[in-house]
Amino acid sequence: MGIIRKTKAVTTVLQIFEQKKEAQSVVHLIELVKDKMNKTTVYRILDRLEADGIIHSFNGKDGLKWYAKCNGCSAEHHTDKHPHFQCTECDKVECLSVEIKIPSIKNHEVASTDILLTGRCEVCSV
Ligand SMILES: [Zn+2]
Ligand SMILES: [Zn+2]
Ligand SMILES: [Zn+2]
């Protein structure tokens, strides 16, 4: 894996995550940088950043892939076991800093969880 080379393209993608706290969908990310790099490059960078413990991915509504910044993860170990919230009105996705108790299942080893809560965000629910 190793530390990611800070190419211009990598920096551009990283900046998006530094600037906005919200999660970004793959489709949106590609759209944001479409003048600077092609789709394949975006996918490759996202893969590398995830492998390096910088961002994490999860599935949103309609099976769309989303990415958000990690907090204290490393290349060896992702610790993002938090659920995500997707607003059904504005489609905004947030990482929720709440802990979800994962049930232990007999003879099964749980490696990851993908919990998506949907509803209205604080802006849309007023
Ligand atoms: Zn992570
Ligand atoms: Zn909303
Ligand atoms: Zn998250």
PDB file of C-alpha atoms and ligand atoms in Angstrom:
ATOM      1  CA  MET A   1       0.000   0.000   0.000  1.00  0.00           C
ATOM      2  CA  GLY A   2       2.446   2.670   1.127  1.00  0.00           C
ATOM      3  CA  ILE A   3       1.913   6.355   1.483  1.00  0.00           C
ATOM      4  CA  ILE A   4       0.122   7.847  -1.458  1.00  0.00           C
ATOM      5  CA  ARG A   5       2.149   9.982  -3.834  1.00  0.00           C
ATOM      6  CA  LYS A   6       0.936  13.534  -3.650  1.00  0.00           C
ATOM      7  CA  THR A   7       0.330  14.141  -7.301  1.00  0.00           C
ATOM      8  CA  LYS A   8      -1.644  17.150  -8.409  1.00  0.00           C
ATOM      9  CA  ALA A   9      -4.672  14.985  -9.068  1.00  0.00           C
ATOM     10  CA  VAL A  10      -4.513  13.452  -5.591  1.00  0.00           C
ATOM     11  CA  THR A  11      -4.249  16.889  -3.991  1.00  0.00           C
ATOM     12  CA  THR A  12      -7.274  18.085  -5.953  1.00  0.00           C
ATOM     13  CA  VAL A  13      -9.408  15.190  -4.735  1.00  0.00           C
ATOM     14  CA  LEU A  14      -8.119  15.492  -1.168  1.00  0.00           C
ATOM     15  CA  GLN A  15      -8.975  19.182  -1.095  1.00  0.00           C
ATOM     16  CA  ILE A  16     -12.623  18.399  -1.737  1.00  0.00           C
ATOM     17  CA  PHE A  17     -12.686  16.301   1.413  1.00  0.00           C
ATOM     18  CA  GLU A  18     -10.728  18.879   3.411  1.00  0.00           C
ATOM     19  CA  GLN A  19     -13.073  21.689   2.463  1.00  0.00           C
ATOM     20  CA  LYS A  20     -16.386  19.964   2.979  1.00  0.00           C
ATOM     21  CA  LYS A  21     -17.288  17.905   5.958  1.00  0.00           C
ATOM     22  CA  GLU A  22     -20.063  16.158   4.122  1.00  0.00           C
ATOM     23  CA  ALA A  23     -19.720  12.892   2.281  1.00  0.00           C
ATOM     24  CA  GLN A  24     -19.407  13.042  -1.496  1.00  0.00           C
ATOM     25  CA  SER A  25     -20.910  10.658  -3.982  1.00  0.00           C
ATOM     26  CA  VAL A  26     -18.703   9.235  -6.698  1.00  0.00           C
ATOM     27  CA  VAL A  27     -20.894  10.823  -9.337  1.00  0.00           C
ATOM     28  CA  HIS A  28     -20.551  14.226  -7.697  1.00  0.00           C
ATOM     29  CA  LEU A  29     -16.789  13.876  -7.257  1.00  0.00           C
ATOM     30  CA  ILE A  30     -16.311  13.035 -10.917  1.00  0.00           C
ATOM     31  CA  GLU A  31     -18.424  16.037 -11.824  1.00  0.00           C
ATOM     32  CA  LEU A  32     -16.359  18.357  -9.595  1.00  0.00           C
ATOM     33  CA  VAL A  33     -13.033  17.447 -11.150  1.00  0.00           C
ATOM     34  CA  LYS A  34     -14.093  16.595 -14.679  1.00  0.00           C
ATOM     35  CA  ASP A  35     -12.034  19.419 -16.195  1.00  0.00           C
ATOM     36  CA  LYS A  36      -8.898  18.216 -14.449  1.00  0.00           C
ATOM     37  CA  MET A  37      -8.945  14.423 -14.748  1.00  0.00           C
ATOM     38  CA  ASN A  38     -10.909  11.569 -16.179  1.00  0.00           C
ATOM     39  CA  LYS A  39     -13.215   9.144 -14.434  1.00  0.00           C
ATOM     40  CA  THR A  40     -10.672   6.341 -14.262  1.00  0.00           C
ATOM     41  CA  THR A  41      -8.203   8.579 -12.452  1.00  0.00           C
ATOM     42  CA  VAL A  42     -10.851   9.614  -9.937  1.00  0.00           C
ATOM     43  CA  TYR A  43     -11.699   5.972  -9.198  1.00  0.00           C
ATOM     44  CA  ARG A  44      -8.023   5.101  -8.845  1.00  0.00           C
ATOM     45  CA  ILE A  45      -7.361   7.977  -6.456  1.00  0.00           C
ATOM     46  CA  LEU A  46     -10.399   7.131  -4.338  1.00  0.00           C
ATOM     47  CA  ASP A  47      -9.265   3.510  -4.119  1.00  0.00           C
ATOM     48  CA  ARG A  48      -5.799   4.567  -3.054  1.00  0.00           C
ATOM     49  CA  LEU A  49      -7.047   7.081  -0.482  1.00  0.00           C
ATOM     50  CA  GLU A  50      -9.322   4.449   0.993  1.00  0.00           C
ATOM     51  CA  ALA A  51      -6.497   1.908   1.124  1.00  0.00           C
ATOM     52  CA  ASP A  52      -4.357   4.490   2.908  1.00  0.00           C
ATOM     53  CA  GLY A  53      -6.985   5.105   5.600  1.00  0.00           C
ATOM     54  CA  ILE A  54      -7.757   8.661   4.528  1.00  0.00           C
ATOM     55  CA  ILE A  55     -11.310   8.232   3.303  1.00  0.00           C
ATOM     56  CA  HIS A  56     -13.944   5.530   3.702  1.00  0.00           C
ATOM     57  CA  SER A  57     -16.689   4.426   1.377  1.00  0.00           C
ATOM     58  CA  PHE A  58     -20.231   3.245   1.919  1.00  0.00           C
ATOM     59  CA  ASN A  59     -23.387   2.727  -0.060  1.00  0.00           C
ATOM     60  CA  GLY A  60     -26.044   5.388  -0.188  1.00  0.00           C
ATOM     61  CA  LYS A  61     -29.530   5.320  -1.643  1.00  0.00           C
ATOM     62  CA  ASP A  62     -29.883   3.487  -4.937  1.00  0.00           C
ATOM     63  CA  GLY A  63     -26.601   1.653  -4.337  1.00  0.00           C
ATOM     64  CA  LEU A  64     -24.567   4.747  -5.141  1.00  0.00           C
ATOM     65  CA  LYS A  65     -21.086   4.791  -3.669  1.00  0.00           C
ATOM     66  CA  TRP A  66     -20.184   7.600  -1.285  1.00  0.00           C
ATOM     67  CA  TYR A  67     -16.906   8.669   0.257  1.00  0.00           C
ATOM     68  CA  ALA A  68     -16.168  10.619   3.404  1.00  0.00           C
ATOM     69  CA  LYS A  69     -13.099  11.586   5.357  1.00  0.00           C
ATOM     70  CA  CYS A  70     -11.825   9.214   7.998  1.00  0.00           C
ATOM     71  CA  ASN A  71     -11.073  10.171  11.510  1.00  0.00           C
ATOM     72  CA  GLY A  72      -8.043   8.420  12.916  1.00  0.00           C
ATOM     73  CA  CYS A  73      -7.907   5.512  10.498  1.00  0.00           C
ATOM     74  CA  SER A  74      -4.692   4.029   9.161  1.00  0.00           C
ATOM     75  CA  ALA A  75      -3.707   2.016   6.122  1.00  0.00           C
ATOM     76  CA  GLU A  76      -3.798  -1.097   8.281  1.00  0.00           C
ATOM     77  CA  HIS A  77      -7.084  -0.482   9.935  1.00  0.00           C
ATOM     78  CA  HIS A  78     -10.280   1.414   9.239  1.00  0.00           C
ATOM     79  CA  THR A  79     -12.230   2.195  12.377  1.00  0.00           C
ATOM     80  CA  ASP A  80     -15.302   3.740  10.773  1.00  0.00           C
ATOM     81  CA  LYS A  81     -18.104   1.705  12.202  1.00  0.00           C
ATOM     82  CA  HIS A  82     -20.478   4.628  12.344  1.00  0.00           C
ATOM     83  CA  PRO A  83     -23.782   4.794  10.513  1.00  0.00           C
ATOM     84  CA  HIS A  84     -24.528   7.340   7.799  1.00  0.00           C
ATOM     85  CA  PHE A  85     -27.511   9.552   7.313  1.00  0.00           C
ATOM     86  CA  GLN A  86     -28.929  10.483   3.949  1.00  0.00           C
ATOM     87  CA  CYS A  87     -31.492  13.238   3.622  1.00  0.00           C
ATOM     88  CA  THR A  88     -34.373  12.263   1.374  1.00  0.00           C
ATOM     89  CA  GLU A  89     -35.059  15.932   0.541  1.00  0.00           C
ATOM     90  CA  CYS A  90     -31.657  17.372  -0.340  1.00  0.00           C
ATOM     91  CA  ASP A  91     -29.658  14.132  -0.681  1.00  0.00           C
ATOM     92  CA  LYS A  92     -26.991  15.362   1.717  1.00  0.00           C
ATOM     93  CA  VAL A  93     -25.087  12.548   3.426  1.00  0.00           C
ATOM     94  CA  GLU A  94     -23.447  12.840   6.821  1.00  0.00           C
ATOM     95  CA  CYS A  95     -21.273  10.594   8.940  1.00  0.00           C
ATOM     96  CA  LEU A  96     -22.956  10.086  12.290  1.00  0.00           C
ATOM     97  CA  SER A  97     -20.702  10.010  15.283  1.00  0.00           C
ATOM     98  CA  VAL A  98     -22.851   7.574  17.196  1.00  0.00           C
ATOM     99  CA  GLU A  99     -21.974   4.062  18.013  1.00  0.00           C
ATOM    100  CA  ILE A 100     -24.109   1.259  16.778  1.00  0.00           C
ATOM    101  CA  LYS A 101     -23.975  -1.943  18.683  1.00  0.00           C
ATOM    102  CA  ILE A 102     -23.222  -4.742  16.301  1.00  0.00           C
ATOM    103  CA  PRO A 103     -24.840  -7.948  17.421  1.00  0.00           C
ATOM    104  CA  SER A 104     -22.555 -10.908  17.759  1.00  0.00           C
ATOM    105  CA  ILE A 105     -23.760 -13.746  15.640  1.00  0.00           C
ATOM    106  CA  LYS A 106     -22.873 -17.275  16.516  1.00  0.00           C
ATOM    107  CA  ASN A 107     -20.169 -18.757  14.292  1.00  0.00           C
ATOM    108  CA  HIS A 108     -20.009 -15.596  12.216  1.00  0.00           C
ATOM    109  CA  GLU A 109     -17.320 -13.006  12.133  1.00  0.00           C
ATOM    110  CA  VAL A 110     -18.585  -9.528  11.277  1.00  0.00           C
ATOM    111  CA  ALA A 111     -15.994  -7.636   9.246  1.00  0.00           C
ATOM    112  CA  SER A 112     -17.920  -4.541   8.277  1.00  0.00           C
ATOM    113  CA  THR A 113     -21.235  -2.807   8.700  1.00  0.00           C
ATOM    114  CA  ASP A 114     -23.070  -0.581   6.305  1.00  0.00           C
ATOM    115  CA  ILE A 115     -25.855   1.202   8.089  1.00  0.00           C
ATOM    116  CA  LEU A 116     -27.716   3.928   6.269  1.00  0.00           C
ATOM    117  CA  LEU A 117     -30.372   5.952   7.993  1.00  0.00           C
ATOM    118  CA  THR A 118     -32.613   8.048   5.809  1.00  0.00           C
ATOM    119  CA  GLY A 119     -34.923  10.903   6.647  1.00  0.00           C
ATOM    120  CA  ARG A 120     -34.781  14.670   6.776  1.00  0.00           C
ATOM    121  CA  CYS A 121     -31.672  16.566   7.807  1.00  0.00           C
ATOM    122  CA  GLU A 122     -31.635  19.513  10.206  1.00  0.00           C
ATOM    123  CA  VAL A 123     -32.074  21.975   7.349  1.00  0.00           C
ATOM    124  CA  CYS A 124     -34.957  20.143   5.696  1.00  0.00           C
ATOM    125  CA  SER A 125     -36.834  19.165   8.837  1.00  0.00           C
ATOM    126  CA  VAL A 126     -37.624  22.757   9.899  1.00  0.00           C
TER     127      VAL A 126
HETATM  128 ZN    ZN B   1     -11.649   4.899   7.808  1.00  0.00          ZN
HETATM  129 ZN    ZN B   2     -31.779  17.885   3.771  1.00  0.00          ZN
HETATM  130 ZN    ZN B   3     -18.630   8.006   7.513  1.00  0.00          ZN
END
